[in-house]
Short mmCIF file of C-alpha atoms in Angstrom, two decimals:
data_model
loop_
_atom_site.label_atom_id
_atom_site.label_comp_id
_atom_site.label_asym_id
_atom_site.label_seq_id
_atom_site.Cartn_x
_atom_site.Cartn_y
_atom_site.Cartn_z
CA MET A 1 100.57 -80.07 153.44
CA CYS A 2 102.27 -80.15 150.05
CA LYS A 3 98.65 -78.24 148.96
CA THR A 4 99.32 -75.52 151.64
CA LEU A 5 102.27 -74.90 151.15
CA PHE A 6 101.55 -74.34 147.00
CA ASN A 7 98.71 -72.48 148.05
CA ASP A 8 101.08 -69.82 149.84
CA GLU A 9 103.78 -69.97 147.37
CA PHE A 10 100.74 -69.67 144.98
CA LYS A 11 99.18 -66.07 146.87
CA ILE A 12 102.94 -64.78 147.16
CA LYS A 13 103.63 -64.80 143.57
CA ARG A 14 100.00 -63.47 142.85
CA SER A 15 100.49 -60.59 145.06
CA ASP A 16 104.30 -59.76 143.83
CA LEU A 17 102.43 -59.81 140.09
CA GLU A 18 99.74 -57.79 141.21
CA ALA A 19 102.00 -55.28 142.76
CA LYS A 20 104.09 -55.29 139.50
CA ILE A 21 100.98 -54.76 137.49
CA ASN A 22 100.08 -52.16 140.02
CA GLN A 23 103.35 -50.09 139.74
CA CYS A 24 103.18 -50.58 135.90
CA GLN A 25 99.17 -48.82 135.94
CA LYS A 26 100.16 -46.18 138.22
CA ILE A 27 98.28 -42.75 137.04
CA VAL A 28 100.71 -39.94 137.29
CA SER A 29 99.87 -36.16 137.15
CA LEU A 30 101.90 -33.70 136.11
CA ASN A 31 100.86 -29.56 136.19
CA VAL A 32 103.58 -28.89 133.45
CA GLY A 33 103.41 -24.65 133.13
CA GLY A 34 99.51 -25.09 134.00
CA THR A 35 98.51 -27.36 131.35
CA HIS A 36 97.34 -30.67 133.09
CA PHE A 37 98.75 -34.05 131.78
CA GLU A 38 98.44 -38.16 133.12
CA THR A 39 100.60 -40.46 132.33
CA THR A 40 101.48 -43.67 133.66
CA GLU A 41 104.66 -44.56 136.21
CA ARG A 42 106.01 -46.85 133.64
CA THR A 43 105.99 -44.29 130.54
CA LEU A 44 107.94 -41.63 132.59
CA LEU A 45 110.47 -43.98 133.90
CA LYS A 46 111.09 -45.83 130.31
CA GLU A 47 114.71 -43.84 130.25
CA LYS A 48 116.98 -44.03 132.71
CA GLU A 49 118.79 -41.66 134.36
CA THR A 50 116.44 -38.59 133.49
CA PHE A 51 114.34 -35.95 135.39
CA PHE A 52 111.46 -38.15 135.98
CA TRP A 53 113.55 -40.95 137.17
CA ALA A 54 114.62 -38.52 140.24
CA MET A 55 111.55 -36.75 140.42
CA LEU A 56 109.86 -39.97 141.33
CA HIS A 57 112.60 -42.01 142.91
CA SER A 58 113.89 -39.38 145.48
CA GLY A 59 111.43 -39.02 148.11
CA GLU A 60 112.34 -35.38 147.91
CA TRP A 61 109.73 -34.38 145.53
CA LYS A 62 106.45 -34.74 146.82
CA PRO A 63 102.82 -34.21 144.00
CA ASP A 64 101.11 -30.62 145.05
CA ASP A 65 98.28 -30.92 147.76
CA LYS A 66 95.91 -30.24 145.15
CA ASP A 67 94.51 -32.77 142.17
CA ASP A 68 97.56 -31.21 139.99
CA GLY A 69 99.86 -33.30 140.77
CA TYR A 70 103.67 -32.39 140.53
CA PHE A 71 103.97 -28.90 139.08
CA ILE A 72 106.83 -28.35 136.32
CA ASP A 73 107.41 -24.54 135.32
CA ARG A 74 108.38 -25.40 131.76
CA SER A 75 106.38 -25.09 128.22
CA PRO A 76 103.22 -27.46 127.65
CA GLN A 77 103.80 -27.26 124.51
CA LEU A 78 107.13 -28.86 123.97
CA PHE A 79 105.92 -31.03 127.05
CA SER A 80 103.82 -32.76 124.96
CA HIS A 81 106.63 -34.01 122.26
CA ILE A 82 108.52 -35.69 124.77
CA LEU A 83 105.74 -37.44 126.58
CA ASP A 84 104.70 -38.55 123.11
CA TYR A 85 108.66 -39.60 122.60
CA LEU A 86 108.31 -41.57 126.38
CA ARG A 87 104.98 -43.36 125.59
CA ASP A 88 106.26 -44.84 121.78
CA THR A 89 109.49 -43.21 120.68
CA LYS A 90 106.95 -41.11 118.18
CA VAL A 91 109.32 -37.78 117.29
CA PRO A 92 108.06 -34.98 115.99
CA ASP A 93 106.85 -34.04 112.42
CA TRP A 94 110.79 -32.33 111.59
CA GLU A 95 109.67 -30.81 108.63
CA GLN A 96 106.72 -28.83 109.68
CA LEU A 97 109.28 -27.20 112.21
CA SER A 98 111.97 -24.63 111.78
CA PRO A 99 115.61 -24.97 113.24
CA ASP A 100 114.94 -22.37 116.12
CA ALA A 101 112.11 -24.31 117.11
CA ILE A 102 114.37 -27.64 117.15
CA LYS A 103 116.74 -26.08 119.28
CA GLU A 104 114.00 -25.21 121.49
CA LEU A 105 112.78 -28.88 121.60
CA GLN A 106 116.20 -30.18 122.46
CA THR A 107 116.81 -27.69 125.33
CA GLU A 108 113.68 -28.95 126.64
CA PHE A 109 114.77 -32.69 125.82
CA ASP A 110 117.90 -31.89 127.50
CA PHE A 111 116.35 -30.16 130.74
CA TYR A 112 114.37 -33.55 131.27
CA GLN A 113 117.51 -35.09 130.39
CA VAL A 114 115.69 -37.82 127.84
CA PRO A 115 117.73 -38.05 124.75
CA PHE A 116 117.09 -36.02 121.89
CA PRO A 117 116.17 -37.97 118.81
CA VAL A 118 118.24 -36.99 115.96
CA PRO A 119 116.06 -35.31 112.87
CA PRO A 120 116.02 -38.26 110.18
CA THR A 121 117.91 -34.99 107.59
CA GLY A 122 120.76 -34.60 110.23
CA CYS A 123 120.91 -32.80 113.37
CA TYR A 124 120.78 -29.02 112.58
CA PHE A 125 123.05 -28.27 115.48
CA CYS A 126 125.34 -31.23 115.20
CA PRO A 127 128.48 -31.46 113.00
CA ALA A 128 128.04 -34.80 111.44
CA GLU A 129 130.52 -36.51 111.76
CA LYS A 130 129.31 -35.90 115.89
CA CYS A 131 126.20 -37.44 115.51
CA GLY A 132 125.83 -39.78 112.05
CA ARG A 133 122.80 -37.87 110.82
CA THR A 134 120.82 -40.91 112.61
CA ARG A 135 122.32 -41.36 116.42
CA ARG A 136 120.35 -40.14 119.22
CA HIS A 137 122.27 -37.87 121.55
CA LYS A 138 122.08 -35.99 125.07
CA GLY A 139 123.74 -32.48 124.96
CA ASN A 140 124.50 -29.94 122.51
CA TRP A 141 127.18 -30.16 119.82
CA ASN A 142 128.90 -26.98 118.30
CA ALA A 143 131.34 -26.49 115.97
CA SER A 144 133.83 -25.69 119.19
CA GLN A 145 133.50 -29.41 120.32
CA SER A 146 135.28 -32.33 119.83
#
């Protein structure tokens, strides 16, 4: 009897574990502005309360019938920076980006509701007292905001 109980309990725990592993490795296909991206659901859900969190948990948004996955009408070039950030908190090479390009990138981070990683030399559009040159933040600060 004890052996049967142990086996039943083991099967339940094993199935729970397998379900969690499968969930972590679930591949999500995205078509961003005509460019196909694939990543894991786990990557997209790293940050809570984001566009991706709502997309995958709402039940309202379904992938396209084609193999293209979820269609998002945004810039694929900028999206690759967002995906790199979600995968391993890799930030863009700030020195290679102009202030205008950084503003465009922040617009994309804001659209996806992912915290924007502030450049190490300070945010190009935040007063130093707002971001402290190291803090990540959502939203665009300007001189009129307090």
